[in-house]
Amino acid sequence: MSLASLIPTGGEFCVLRTQVVDNLLACCDGDSALLYLYLVRQGQSFDERAAMRALNMTRDRYDRAVHTLTNLQLVSAPAETRQRSASSAPPRYTAAEMRARREGDHRFASVCQTAEIVLGRTLTEGQLRTLMNAYAHLGLPADVLIDLLTYLKREKGTVTRRDIEEQAYLWADMGIFTAQAAGEFLSRREAEKPLMGDMLRALDMAGREPAPDEYRYLSNFIRQGFDAEAVGLAKERMYARLGKFSWKYLAGIMESWHNKGLHTAAEITAVEPNLRQSKPSTVPNPSTSRKLPEQNDGNLADWERDWLEEFHAMTRKEESGNGI
């Protein structure tokens, strides 16, 4: 993250440039001002999940604030403020620490009791550690964790430790740190379910629930206004140009269409008529072919050309290493 706009003074004071303050006041956005003050206070120790928790911001509010600060040139790029705490390992709690927390914290005890009902058994040490990580490391409050456990039981019936861990990281990453945010998230997820199912079928992934990372992508497509047919067209373009499945590349295509105001198949094919004749793609079989995708399309966007160049370089390196 770029903090060049700040004047570090040390001690008990943080000083802002007058222009920075004027820009924050002019944008009239409270979330952006709060986030910027948090950036100033935390400096290089800034962590986005801690920021969402401290400022009581959901992922949507946080992303909008980052976007505003980026446009004001107060941070250099949204990606640079996303130093996800998921990359840092949680503390290795001892059995004694976990037992003491359960016995001394009635809120955590209620989470453990709910988990035992959901799991149908006394908690193992591994399951208790997962709950402890979610509660103490990720910072999910007890009422939010109880909503999470209840949701998993309702949706899956049989719940595993891995299910709890994945959902805890997803909820923390989405900034769900209050019961109200949990309720809104679950309502939105239920409303998204039919369209998300259609999108999974368009991506040849029907018959299963999306993994947390997949959910993030699909939910964003829905909020941007895309339908399942548009996702299918993006899949065709991805396989034609990349030769394999990549959520990152697929999201890049969708983002480029979103920025152009294209969200339906009719709108997209009007601008890219070659997609009308595309035949349904299947996942390439790496055991039968290692042919690189074509890269001489003059219609490639800058991000797409850079991405493909990186992909080609990586593939050539892999083939050289395998002696091909």
PDB file of C-alpha atoms in Angstrom:
ATOM      1  CA  MET A   1       0.000   0.000   0.000  1.00  0.00           C
ATOM      2  CA  SER A   2       1.243   3.473  -0.821  1.00  0.00           C
ATOM      3  CA  LEU A   3       1.433   5.837   2.156  1.00  0.00           C
ATOM      4  CA  ALA A   4       3.295   8.566   0.287  1.00  0.00           C
ATOM      5  CA  SER A   5       0.462  11.018   0.897  1.00  0.00           C
ATOM      6  CA  LEU A   6       1.016  10.873   4.657  1.00  0.00           C
ATOM      7  CA  ILE A   7       3.498  12.836   6.754  1.00  0.00           C
ATOM      8  CA  PRO A   8       4.766  10.469   9.442  1.00  0.00           C
ATOM      9  CA  THR A   9       5.604  12.355  12.599  1.00  0.00           C
ATOM     10  CA  GLY A  10       6.030   9.568  15.137  1.00  0.00           C
ATOM     11  CA  GLY A  11       4.981   9.821  18.746  1.00  0.00           C
ATOM     12  CA  GLU A  12       1.290  10.429  19.433  1.00  0.00           C
ATOM     13  CA  PHE A  13       0.464  12.376  16.263  1.00  0.00           C
ATOM     14  CA  CYS A  14      -0.466  11.544  12.670  1.00  0.00           C
ATOM     15  CA  VAL A  15      -0.505  14.506  10.269  1.00  0.00           C
ATOM     16  CA  LEU A  16      -2.454  14.576   6.984  1.00  0.00           C
ATOM     17  CA  ARG A  17      -1.769  16.827   4.023  1.00  0.00           C
ATOM     18  CA  THR A  18      -4.382  19.531   3.539  1.00  0.00           C
ATOM     19  CA  GLN A  19      -5.097  18.271   0.018  1.00  0.00           C
ATOM     20  CA  VAL A  20      -5.797  14.793   1.348  1.00  0.00           C
ATOM     21  CA  VAL A  21      -8.316  16.127   3.857  1.00  0.00           C
ATOM     22  CA  ASP A  22      -9.947  18.315   1.186  1.00  0.00           C
ATOM     23  CA  ASN A  23     -10.299  15.329  -1.143  1.00  0.00           C
ATOM     24  CA  LEU A  24     -11.846  13.178   1.569  1.00  0.00           C
ATOM     25  CA  LEU A  25     -14.313  15.928   2.494  1.00  0.00           C
ATOM     26  CA  ALA A  26     -15.200  16.569  -1.142  1.00  0.00           C
ATOM     27  CA  CYS A  27     -16.063  12.940  -1.862  1.00  0.00           C
ATOM     28  CA  CYS A  28     -18.636  12.945   1.002  1.00  0.00           C
ATOM     29  CA  ASP A  29     -18.133   9.250   1.646  1.00  0.00           C
ATOM     30  CA  GLY A  30     -17.930   8.244   5.292  1.00  0.00           C
ATOM     31  CA  ASP A  31     -16.633   4.718   4.638  1.00  0.00           C
ATOM     32  CA  SER A  32     -13.738   6.028   2.555  1.00  0.00           C
ATOM     33  CA  ALA A  33     -12.778   8.564   5.216  1.00  0.00           C
ATOM     34  CA  LEU A  34     -12.949   5.938   7.970  1.00  0.00           C
ATOM     35  CA  LEU A  35     -10.867   3.476   5.991  1.00  0.00           C
ATOM     36  CA  TYR A  36      -8.265   6.118   5.211  1.00  0.00           C
ATOM     37  CA  LEU A  37      -7.966   7.082   8.863  1.00  0.00           C
ATOM     38  CA  TYR A  38      -7.538   3.397   9.686  1.00  0.00           C
ATOM     39  CA  LEU A  39      -4.790   3.145   7.051  1.00  0.00           C
ATOM     40  CA  VAL A  40      -3.032   6.114   8.591  1.00  0.00           C
ATOM     41  CA  ARG A  41      -3.244   4.653  12.079  1.00  0.00           C
ATOM     42  CA  GLN A  42      -2.107   1.139  11.134  1.00  0.00           C
ATOM     43  CA  GLY A  43       0.589   2.005   8.604  1.00  0.00           C
ATOM     44  CA  GLN A  44       2.524  -1.003   7.354  1.00  0.00           C
ATOM     45  CA  SER A  45       0.734  -3.320   9.804  1.00  0.00           C
ATOM     46  CA  PHE A  46      -2.562  -2.781   7.942  1.00  0.00           C
ATOM     47  CA  ASP A  47      -4.640  -5.927   7.396  1.00  0.00           C
ATOM     48  CA  GLU A  48      -7.852  -5.789   5.391  1.00  0.00           C
ATOM     49  CA  ARG A  49      -9.780  -8.364   7.408  1.00  0.00           C
ATOM     50  CA  ALA A  50      -8.895  -6.588  10.647  1.00  0.00           C
ATOM     51  CA  ALA A  51      -9.979  -3.333   8.996  1.00  0.00           C
ATOM     52  CA  MET A  52     -13.394  -4.700   8.039  1.00  0.00           C
ATOM     53  CA  ARG A  53     -13.857  -6.078  11.534  1.00  0.00           C
ATOM     54  CA  ALA A  54     -12.727  -2.891  13.299  1.00  0.00           C
ATOM     55  CA  LEU A  55     -14.795  -0.605  11.044  1.00  0.00           C
ATOM     56  CA  ASN A  56     -17.810  -2.949  10.904  1.00  0.00           C
ATOM     57  CA  MET A  57     -17.668  -3.053   7.087  1.00  0.00           C
ATOM     58  CA  THR A  58     -18.886  -5.823   4.835  1.00  0.00           C
ATOM     59  CA  ARG A  59     -16.811  -6.792   1.810  1.00  0.00           C
ATOM     60  CA  ASP A  60     -19.027  -4.707  -0.494  1.00  0.00           C
ATOM     61  CA  ARG A  61     -18.658  -1.559   1.615  1.00  0.00           C
ATOM     62  CA  TYR A  62     -14.925  -2.119   1.983  1.00  0.00           C
ATOM     63  CA  ASP A  63     -14.400  -2.618  -1.757  1.00  0.00           C
ATOM     64  CA  ARG A  64     -16.385   0.527  -2.570  1.00  0.00           C
ATOM     65  CA  ALA A  65     -14.296   2.527  -0.094  1.00  0.00           C
ATOM     66  CA  VAL A  66     -11.054   1.188  -1.583  1.00  0.00           C
ATOM     67  CA  HIS A  67     -12.319   2.018  -5.077  1.00  0.00           C
ATOM     68  CA  THR A  68     -13.068   5.598  -3.991  1.00  0.00           C
ATOM     69  CA  LEU A  69      -9.653   6.018  -2.358  1.00  0.00           C
ATOM     70  CA  THR A  70      -8.003   4.656  -5.492  1.00  0.00           C
ATOM     71  CA  ASN A  71      -9.858   7.130  -7.694  1.00  0.00           C
ATOM     72  CA  LEU A  72      -8.765   9.909  -5.334  1.00  0.00           C
ATOM     73  CA  GLN A  73      -5.194   8.596  -5.724  1.00  0.00           C
ATOM     74  CA  LEU A  74      -4.861   8.214  -1.965  1.00  0.00           C
ATOM     75  CA  VAL A  75      -3.859   4.562  -2.390  1.00  0.00           C
ATOM     76  CA  SER A  76      -2.012   3.328  -5.441  1.00  0.00           C
ATOM     77  CA  ALA A  77      -4.180   0.308  -6.335  1.00  0.00           C
ATOM     78  CA  PRO A  78      -6.981  -1.735  -4.746  1.00  0.00           C
ATOM     79  CA  ALA A  79      -4.916  -4.902  -4.869  1.00  0.00           C
ATOM     80  CA  GLU A  80      -2.218  -3.311  -2.752  1.00  0.00           C
ATOM     81  CA  THR A  81      -4.581  -2.765   0.167  1.00  0.00           C
ATOM     82  CA  ARG A  82      -5.617  -6.424   0.099  1.00  0.00           C
ATOM     83  CA  GLN A  83      -3.097  -8.074   2.347  1.00  0.00           C
ATOM     84  CA  ARG A  84      -5.284 -10.989   3.325  1.00  0.00           C
ATOM     85  CA  SER A  85      -4.734 -12.420   6.766  1.00  0.00           C
ATOM     86  CA  ALA A  86      -5.666 -15.812   5.329  1.00  0.00           C
ATOM     87  CA  SER A  87      -2.056 -16.063   4.207  1.00  0.00           C
ATOM     88  CA  SER A  88      -0.798 -15.957   7.817  1.00  0.00           C
ATOM     89  CA  ALA A  89      -1.101 -19.147   9.827  1.00  0.00           C
ATOM     90  CA  PRO A  90      -3.340 -18.995  12.909  1.00  0.00           C
ATOM     91  CA  PRO A  91      -1.791 -19.466  16.343  1.00  0.00           C
ATOM     92  CA  ARG A  92      -1.209 -23.039  17.421  1.00  0.00           C
ATOM     93  CA  TYR A  93      -3.506 -23.124  20.437  1.00  0.00           C
ATOM     94  CA  THR A  94      -2.719 -25.717  23.077  1.00  0.00           C
ATOM     95  CA  ALA A  95      -5.351 -28.040  24.466  1.00  0.00           C
ATOM     96  CA  ALA A  96      -5.129 -26.203  27.772  1.00  0.00           C
ATOM     97  CA  GLU A  97      -5.715 -22.811  26.106  1.00  0.00           C
ATOM     98  CA  MET A  98      -8.748 -24.086  24.221  1.00  0.00           C
ATOM     99  CA  ARG A  99     -10.192 -25.729  27.310  1.00  0.00           C
ATOM    100  CA  ALA A 100      -9.672 -22.555  29.336  1.00  0.00           C
ATOM    101  CA  ARG A 101     -11.396 -20.458  26.665  1.00  0.00           C
ATOM    102  CA  ARG A 102     -14.376 -22.792  26.596  1.00  0.00           C
ATOM    103  CA  GLU A 103     -14.664 -22.840  30.385  1.00  0.00           C
ATOM    104  CA  GLY A 104     -14.034 -19.126  30.896  1.00  0.00           C
ATOM    105  CA  ASP A 105     -15.854 -17.550  27.931  1.00  0.00           C
ATOM    106  CA  HIS A 106     -19.588 -18.264  27.914  1.00  0.00           C
ATOM    107  CA  ARG A 107     -19.932 -16.948  24.359  1.00  0.00           C
ATOM    108  CA  PHE A 108     -17.350 -19.376  23.012  1.00  0.00           C
ATOM    109  CA  ALA A 109     -18.922 -22.127  25.129  1.00  0.00           C
ATOM    110  CA  SER A 110     -22.254 -21.520  23.356  1.00  0.00           C
ATOM    111  CA  VAL A 111     -20.498 -21.859  19.987  1.00  0.00           C
ATOM    112  CA  CYS A 112     -18.993 -25.169  21.075  1.00  0.00           C
ATOM    113  CA  GLN A 113     -22.358 -26.445  22.296  1.00  0.00           C
ATOM    114  CA  THR A 114     -24.000 -25.507  19.006  1.00  0.00           C
ATOM    115  CA  ALA A 115     -21.190 -27.215  17.082  1.00  0.00           C
ATOM    116  CA  GLU A 116     -21.682 -30.433  19.039  1.00  0.00           C
ATOM    117  CA  ILE A 117     -25.376 -30.393  18.156  1.00  0.00           C
ATOM    118  CA  VAL A 118     -24.584 -29.742  14.488  1.00  0.00           C
ATOM    119  CA  LEU A 119     -21.838 -32.381  14.331  1.00  0.00           C
ATOM    120  CA  GLY A 120     -23.751 -34.864  16.468  1.00  0.00           C
ATOM    121  CA  ARG A 121     -20.791 -35.678  18.690  1.00  0.00           C
ATOM    122  CA  THR A 122     -18.424 -34.363  21.327  1.00  0.00           C
ATOM    123  CA  LEU A 123     -15.854 -32.040  19.778  1.00  0.00           C
ATOM    124  CA  THR A 124     -12.479 -33.515  18.933  1.00  0.00           C
ATOM    125  CA  GLU A 125      -9.358 -31.437  19.538  1.00  0.00           C
ATOM    126  CA  GLY A 126      -9.149 -30.654  15.806  1.00  0.00           C
ATOM    127  CA  GLN A 127     -12.761 -29.482  15.662  1.00  0.00           C
ATOM    128  CA  LEU A 128     -12.307 -27.369  18.783  1.00  0.00           C
ATOM    129  CA  ARG A 129      -9.195 -25.804  17.259  1.00  0.00           C
ATOM    130  CA  THR A 130     -11.136 -24.919  14.094  1.00  0.00           C
ATOM    131  CA  LEU A 131     -13.761 -23.130  16.193  1.00  0.00           C
ATOM    132  CA  MET A 132     -11.063 -21.404  18.236  1.00  0.00           C
ATOM    133  CA  ASN A 133      -9.376 -20.163  15.053  1.00  0.00           C
ATOM    134  CA  ALA A 134     -12.663 -18.815  13.724  1.00  0.00           C
ATOM    135  CA  TYR A 135     -13.507 -17.115  17.027  1.00  0.00           C
ATOM    136  CA  ALA A 136     -10.135 -15.817  18.227  1.00  0.00           C
ATOM    137  CA  HIS A 137      -8.002 -15.602  15.071  1.00  0.00           C
ATOM    138  CA  LEU A 138     -10.541 -14.617  12.397  1.00  0.00           C
ATOM    139  CA  GLY A 139     -12.590 -12.622  14.904  1.00  0.00           C
ATOM    140  CA  LEU A 140     -16.043 -13.993  14.067  1.00  0.00           C
ATOM    141  CA  PRO A 141     -18.352 -13.218  17.019  1.00  0.00           C
ATOM    142  CA  ALA A 142     -20.243 -16.020  18.760  1.00  0.00           C
ATOM    143  CA  ASP A 143     -23.659 -15.122  17.308  1.00  0.00           C
ATOM    144  CA  VAL A 144     -22.208 -15.046  13.790  1.00  0.00           C
ATOM    145  CA  LEU A 145     -20.532 -18.434  14.281  1.00  0.00           C
ATOM    146  CA  ILE A 146     -23.795 -19.906  15.553  1.00  0.00           C
ATOM    147  CA  ASP A 147     -25.547 -18.600  12.414  1.00  0.00           C
ATOM    148  CA  LEU A 148     -22.764 -20.144  10.316  1.00  0.00           C
ATOM    149  CA  LEU A 149     -23.106 -23.539  12.006  1.00  0.00           C
ATOM    150  CA  THR A 150     -26.891 -23.482  11.721  1.00  0.00           C
ATOM    151  CA  TYR A 151     -26.634 -22.595   8.031  1.00  0.00           C
ATOM    152  CA  LEU A 152     -24.235 -25.497   7.363  1.00  0.00           C
ATOM    153  CA  LYS A 153     -26.510 -27.960   9.132  1.00  0.00           C
ATOM    154  CA  ARG A 154     -29.517 -26.759   7.162  1.00  0.00           C
ATOM    155  CA  GLU A 155     -27.715 -26.865   3.806  1.00  0.00           C
ATOM    156  CA  LYS A 156     -25.551 -29.972   4.164  1.00  0.00           C
ATOM    157  CA  GLY A 157     -27.083 -32.111   6.848  1.00  0.00           C
ATOM    158  CA  THR A 158     -23.779 -33.811   7.612  1.00  0.00           C
ATOM    159  CA  VAL A 159     -21.203 -31.148   8.498  1.00  0.00           C
ATOM    160  CA  THR A 160     -17.427 -31.684   8.605  1.00  0.00           C
ATOM    161  CA  ARG A 161     -14.626 -29.752  10.258  1.00  0.00           C
ATOM    162  CA  ARG A 162     -13.461 -28.703   6.790  1.00  0.00           C
ATOM    163  CA  ASP A 163     -16.902 -27.252   6.015  1.00  0.00           C
ATOM    164  CA  ILE A 164     -16.723 -25.087   9.143  1.00  0.00           C
ATOM    165  CA  GLU A 165     -13.190 -23.927   8.368  1.00  0.00           C
ATOM    166  CA  GLU A 166     -13.939 -23.002   4.748  1.00  0.00           C
ATOM    167  CA  GLN A 167     -17.101 -21.095   5.626  1.00  0.00           C
ATOM    168  CA  ALA A 168     -15.386 -19.283   8.500  1.00  0.00           C
ATOM    169  CA  TYR A 169     -12.697 -17.961   6.167  1.00  0.00           C
ATOM    170  CA  LEU A 170     -15.311 -17.056   3.556  1.00  0.00           C
ATOM    171  CA  TRP A 171     -17.446 -15.150   6.068  1.00  0.00           C
ATOM    172  CA  ALA A 172     -14.431 -13.332   7.504  1.00  0.00           C
ATOM    173  CA  ASP A 173     -13.279 -12.446   3.988  1.00  0.00           C
ATOM    174  CA  MET A 174     -16.766 -11.109   3.198  1.00  0.00           C
ATOM    175  CA  GLY A 175     -16.645  -8.914   6.305  1.00  0.00           C
ATOM    176  CA  ILE A 176     -19.485 -10.726   8.082  1.00  0.00           C
ATOM    177  CA  PHE A 177     -18.826  -9.709  11.659  1.00  0.00           C
ATOM    178  CA  THR A 178     -22.350  -8.907  12.883  1.00  0.00           C
ATOM    179  CA  ALA A 179     -25.612 -10.841  13.113  1.00  0.00           C
ATOM    180  CA  GLN A 180     -27.207  -8.307  10.759  1.00  0.00           C
ATOM    181  CA  ALA A 181     -24.484  -8.819   8.146  1.00  0.00           C
ATOM    182  CA  ALA A 182     -24.877 -12.594   8.526  1.00  0.00           C
ATOM    183  CA  GLY A 183     -28.622 -12.365   7.955  1.00  0.00           C
ATOM    184  CA  GLU A 184     -28.182 -10.187   4.879  1.00  0.00           C
ATOM    185  CA  PHE A 185     -25.499 -12.487   3.489  1.00  0.00           C
ATOM    186  CA  LEU A 186     -27.619 -15.630   3.952  1.00  0.00           C
ATOM    187  CA  SER A 187     -30.670 -13.943   2.400  1.00  0.00           C
ATOM    188  CA  ARG A 188     -28.614 -12.872  -0.614  1.00  0.00           C
ATOM    189  CA  ARG A 189     -27.061 -16.326  -0.924  1.00  0.00           C
ATOM    190  CA  GLU A 190     -30.499 -17.945  -0.936  1.00  0.00           C
ATOM    191  CA  ALA A 191     -31.726 -15.503  -3.586  1.00  0.00           C
ATOM    192  CA  GLU A 192     -28.625 -16.157  -5.713  1.00  0.00           C
ATOM    193  CA  LYS A 193     -28.943 -19.939  -5.556  1.00  0.00           C
ATOM    194  CA  PRO A 194     -31.064 -20.549  -8.725  1.00  0.00           C
ATOM    195  CA  LEU A 195     -28.929 -18.313 -10.957  1.00  0.00           C
ATOM    196  CA  MET A 196     -25.716 -19.635  -9.421  1.00  0.00           C
ATOM    197  CA  GLY A 197     -26.888 -23.164 -10.246  1.00  0.00           C
ATOM    198  CA  ASP A 198     -27.448 -22.108 -13.862  1.00  0.00           C
ATOM    199  CA  MET A 199     -23.967 -20.576 -13.970  1.00  0.00           C
ATOM    200  CA  LEU A 200     -22.417 -23.781 -12.625  1.00  0.00           C
ATOM    201  CA  ARG A 201     -24.185 -25.746 -15.377  1.00  0.00           C
ATOM    202  CA  ALA A 202     -22.854 -23.297 -17.957  1.00  0.00           C
ATOM    203  CA  LEU A 203     -19.364 -23.973 -16.606  1.00  0.00           C
ATOM    204  CA  ASP A 204     -19.865 -27.774 -16.667  1.00  0.00           C
ATOM    205  CA  MET A 205     -19.866 -27.884 -12.857  1.00  0.00           C
ATOM    206  CA  ALA A 206     -23.475 -28.889 -12.241  1.00  0.00           C
ATOM    207  CA  GLY A 207     -24.480 -31.132  -9.377  1.00  0.00           C
ATOM    208  CA  ARG A 208     -22.408 -29.653  -6.562  1.00  0.00           C
ATOM    209  CA  GLU A 209     -22.152 -26.630  -4.320  1.00  0.00           C
ATOM    210  CA  PRO A 210     -19.521 -24.047  -5.270  1.00  0.00           C
ATOM    211  CA  ALA A 211     -16.374 -23.970  -3.160  1.00  0.00           C
ATOM    212  CA  PRO A 212     -15.816 -20.727  -1.213  1.00  0.00           C
ATOM    213  CA  ASP A 213     -13.455 -19.261  -3.832  1.00  0.00           C
ATOM    214  CA  GLU A 214     -15.864 -20.248  -6.621  1.00  0.00           C
ATOM    215  CA  TYR A 215     -18.741 -18.668  -4.716  1.00  0.00           C
ATOM    216  CA  ARG A 216     -16.862 -15.359  -4.525  1.00  0.00           C
ATOM    217  CA  TYR A 217     -16.462 -15.259  -8.304  1.00  0.00           C
ATOM    218  CA  LEU A 218     -20.016 -16.364  -9.123  1.00  0.00           C
ATOM    219  CA  SER A 219     -21.607 -14.035  -6.587  1.00  0.00           C
ATOM    220  CA  ASN A 220     -19.654 -11.136  -8.059  1.00  0.00           C
ATOM    221  CA  PHE A 221     -20.858 -12.051 -11.577  1.00  0.00           C
ATOM    222  CA  ILE A 222     -24.455 -12.028 -10.316  1.00  0.00           C
ATOM    223  CA  ARG A 223     -24.044  -8.674  -8.570  1.00  0.00           C
ATOM    224  CA  GLN A 224     -22.535  -7.218 -11.734  1.00  0.00           C
ATOM    225  CA  GLY A 225     -25.723  -8.198 -13.595  1.00  0.00           C
ATOM    226  CA  PHE A 226     -24.618 -11.164 -15.721  1.00  0.00           C
ATOM    227  CA  ASP A 227     -26.794 -14.138 -16.616  1.00  0.00           C
ATOM    228  CA  ALA A 228     -25.760 -17.770 -17.034  1.00  0.00           C
ATOM    229  CA  GLU A 229     -25.543 -17.530 -20.832  1.00  0.00           C
ATOM    230  CA  ALA A 230     -23.010 -14.715 -20.550  1.00  0.00           C
ATOM    231  CA  VAL A 231     -20.883 -16.884 -18.252  1.00  0.00           C
ATOM    232  CA  GLY A 232     -21.085 -19.639 -20.855  1.00  0.00           C
ATOM    233  CA  LEU A 233     -19.815 -17.268 -23.537  1.00  0.00           C
ATOM    234  CA  ALA A 234     -16.933 -16.237 -21.284  1.00  0.00           C
ATOM    235  CA  LYS A 235     -16.089 -19.919 -20.819  1.00  0.00           C
ATOM    236  CA  GLU A 236     -15.955 -20.410 -24.607  1.00  0.00           C
ATOM    237  CA  ARG A 237     -13.670 -17.429 -25.032  1.00  0.00           C
ATOM    238  CA  MET A 238     -11.477 -18.610 -22.153  1.00  0.00           C
ATOM    239  CA  TYR A 239     -10.936 -22.073 -23.635  1.00  0.00           C
ATOM    240  CA  ALA A 240     -10.404 -20.653 -27.122  1.00  0.00           C
ATOM    241  CA  ARG A 241      -7.680 -18.299 -25.965  1.00  0.00           C
ATOM    242  CA  LEU A 242      -6.201 -20.003 -22.919  1.00  0.00           C
ATOM    243  CA  GLY A 243      -6.815 -23.678 -23.546  1.00  0.00           C
ATOM    244  CA  LYS A 244      -7.708 -24.474 -19.932  1.00  0.00           C
ATOM    245  CA  PHE A 245      -9.964 -23.368 -17.110  1.00  0.00           C
ATOM    246  CA  SER A 246      -8.901 -20.410 -14.966  1.00  0.00           C
ATOM    247  CA  TRP A 247     -11.215 -18.518 -12.613  1.00  0.00           C
ATOM    248  CA  LYS A 248      -8.864 -15.541 -12.721  1.00  0.00           C
ATOM    249  CA  TYR A 249      -8.951 -15.388 -16.516  1.00  0.00           C
ATOM    250  CA  LEU A 250     -12.721 -15.949 -16.612  1.00  0.00           C
ATOM    251  CA  ALA A 251     -13.201 -13.095 -14.128  1.00  0.00           C
ATOM    252  CA  GLY A 252     -11.001 -10.875 -16.286  1.00  0.00           C
ATOM    253  CA  ILE A 253     -13.262 -11.482 -19.284  1.00  0.00           C
ATOM    254  CA  MET A 254     -16.378 -10.764 -17.238  1.00  0.00           C
ATOM    255  CA  GLU A 255     -14.847  -7.598 -15.788  1.00  0.00           C
ATOM    256  CA  SER A 256     -13.932  -6.326 -19.255  1.00  0.00           C
ATOM    257  CA  TRP A 257     -17.538  -6.867 -20.414  1.00  0.00           C
ATOM    258  CA  HIS A 258     -18.905  -5.255 -17.255  1.00  0.00           C
ATOM    259  CA  ASN A 259     -16.769  -2.158 -17.853  1.00  0.00           C
ATOM    260  CA  LYS A 260     -18.252  -1.923 -21.359  1.00  0.00           C
ATOM    261  CA  GLY A 261     -21.808  -2.281 -20.048  1.00  0.00           C
ATOM    262  CA  LEU A 262     -22.257  -5.743 -21.616  1.00  0.00           C
ATOM    263  CA  HIS A 263     -24.118  -8.238 -19.409  1.00  0.00           C
ATOM    264  CA  THR A 264     -26.347 -10.412 -21.618  1.00  0.00           C
ATOM    265  CA  ALA A 265     -25.525 -12.806 -24.420  1.00  0.00           C
ATOM    266  CA  ALA A 266     -27.253 -10.540 -26.954  1.00  0.00           C
ATOM    267  CA  GLU A 267     -25.219  -7.516 -25.872  1.00  0.00           C
ATOM    268  CA  ILE A 268     -21.958  -9.450 -25.865  1.00  0.00           C
ATOM    269  CA  THR A 269     -22.388 -11.140 -29.246  1.00  0.00           C
ATOM    270  CA  ALA A 270     -23.395  -7.827 -30.792  1.00  0.00           C
ATOM    271  CA  VAL A 271     -19.911  -6.552 -29.923  1.00  0.00           C
ATOM    272  CA  GLU A 272     -18.097  -9.892 -30.376  1.00  0.00           C
ATOM    273  CA  PRO A 273     -20.044 -11.635 -33.181  1.00  0.00           C
ATOM    274  CA  ASN A 274     -17.459 -14.429 -33.456  1.00  0.00           C
ATOM    275  CA  LEU A 275     -18.830 -15.838 -30.197  1.00  0.00           C
ATOM    276  CA  ARG A 276     -22.164 -16.599 -31.895  1.00  0.00           C
ATOM    277  CA  GLN A 277     -20.596 -19.423 -33.874  1.00  0.00           C
ATOM    278  CA  SER A 278     -18.690 -20.871 -30.906  1.00  0.00           C
ATOM    279  CA  LYS A 279     -19.360 -24.527 -30.286  1.00  0.00           C
ATOM    280  CA  PRO A 280     -19.611 -25.827 -26.719  1.00  0.00           C
ATOM    281  CA  SER A 281     -16.132 -26.338 -25.343  1.00  0.00           C
ATOM    282  CA  THR A 282     -15.017 -29.228 -23.230  1.00  0.00           C
ATOM    283  CA  VAL A 283     -12.195 -29.231 -20.754  1.00  0.00           C
ATOM    284  CA  PRO A 284      -8.974 -29.948 -22.661  1.00  0.00           C
ATOM    285  CA  ASN A 285      -7.321 -33.279 -21.868  1.00  0.00           C
ATOM    286  CA  PRO A 286      -3.674 -32.583 -20.957  1.00  0.00           C
ATOM    287  CA  SER A 287      -2.744 -36.226 -21.561  1.00  0.00           C
ATOM    288  CA  THR A 288      -3.668 -36.022 -25.256  1.00  0.00           C
ATOM    289  CA  SER A 289      -2.580 -32.511 -26.152  1.00  0.00           C
ATOM    290  CA  ARG A 290      -0.192 -29.821 -24.955  1.00  0.00           C
ATOM    291  CA  LYS A 291      -0.936 -27.395 -27.761  1.00  0.00           C
ATOM    292  CA  LEU A 292      -0.779 -23.773 -26.656  1.00  0.00           C
ATOM    293  CA  PRO A 293      -3.784 -21.543 -27.337  1.00  0.00           C
ATOM    294  CA  GLU A 294      -3.604 -19.121 -30.217  1.00  0.00           C
ATOM    295  CA  GLN A 295      -2.360 -15.661 -29.306  1.00  0.00           C
ATOM    296  CA  ASN A 296      -2.514 -13.732 -32.597  1.00  0.00           C
ATOM    297  CA  ASP A 297      -6.003 -12.306 -32.058  1.00  0.00           C
ATOM    298  CA  GLY A 298      -5.902  -8.590 -32.737  1.00  0.00           C
ATOM    299  CA  ASN A 299      -8.957  -8.090 -30.508  1.00  0.00           C
ATOM    300  CA  LEU A 300      -7.163  -9.004 -27.303  1.00  0.00           C
ATOM    301  CA  ALA A 301      -7.429  -6.516 -24.461  1.00  0.00           C
ATOM    302  CA  ASP A 302      -4.209  -5.338 -22.852  1.00  0.00           C
ATOM    303  CA  TRP A 303      -4.797  -7.381 -19.684  1.00  0.00           C
ATOM    304  CA  GLU A 304      -5.566 -10.451 -21.801  1.00  0.00           C
ATOM    305  CA  ARG A 305      -2.428 -10.097 -23.913  1.00  0.00           C
ATOM    306  CA  ASP A 306      -0.269  -9.740 -20.787  1.00  0.00           C
ATOM    307  CA  TRP A 307      -1.971 -12.714 -19.161  1.00  0.00           C
ATOM    308  CA  LEU A 308      -1.452 -14.922 -22.220  1.00  0.00           C
ATOM    309  CA  GLU A 309       2.193 -13.911 -22.531  1.00  0.00           C
ATOM    310  CA  GLU A 310       2.700 -14.937 -18.910  1.00  0.00           C
ATOM    311  CA  PHE A 311       0.856 -18.203 -19.541  1.00  0.00           C
ATOM    312  CA  HIS A 312       2.961 -19.018 -22.603  1.00  0.00           C
ATOM    313  CA  ALA A 313       6.196 -18.272 -20.749  1.00  0.00           C
ATOM    314  CA  MET A 314       5.140 -20.480 -17.838  1.00  0.00           C
ATOM    315  CA  THR A 315       4.129 -23.326 -20.152  1.00  0.00           C
ATOM    316  CA  ARG A 316       7.415 -23.177 -22.075  1.00  0.00           C
ATOM    317  CA  LYS A 317       9.287 -23.311 -18.762  1.00  0.00           C
ATOM    318  CA  GLU A 318       7.298 -26.368 -17.684  1.00  0.00           C
ATOM    319  CA  GLU A 319       7.932 -28.139 -20.992  1.00  0.00           C
ATOM    320  CA  SER A 320      11.652 -27.335 -20.828  1.00  0.00           C
ATOM    321  CA  GLY A 321      11.805 -28.703 -17.304  1.00  0.00           C
ATOM    322  CA  ASN A 322      10.079 -31.908 -18.419  1.00  0.00           C
ATOM    323  CA  GLY A 323      12.513 -32.335 -21.262  1.00  0.00           C
ATOM    324  CA  ILE A 324       9.865 -31.862 -23.937  1.00  0.00           C
TER     325      ILE A 324
END
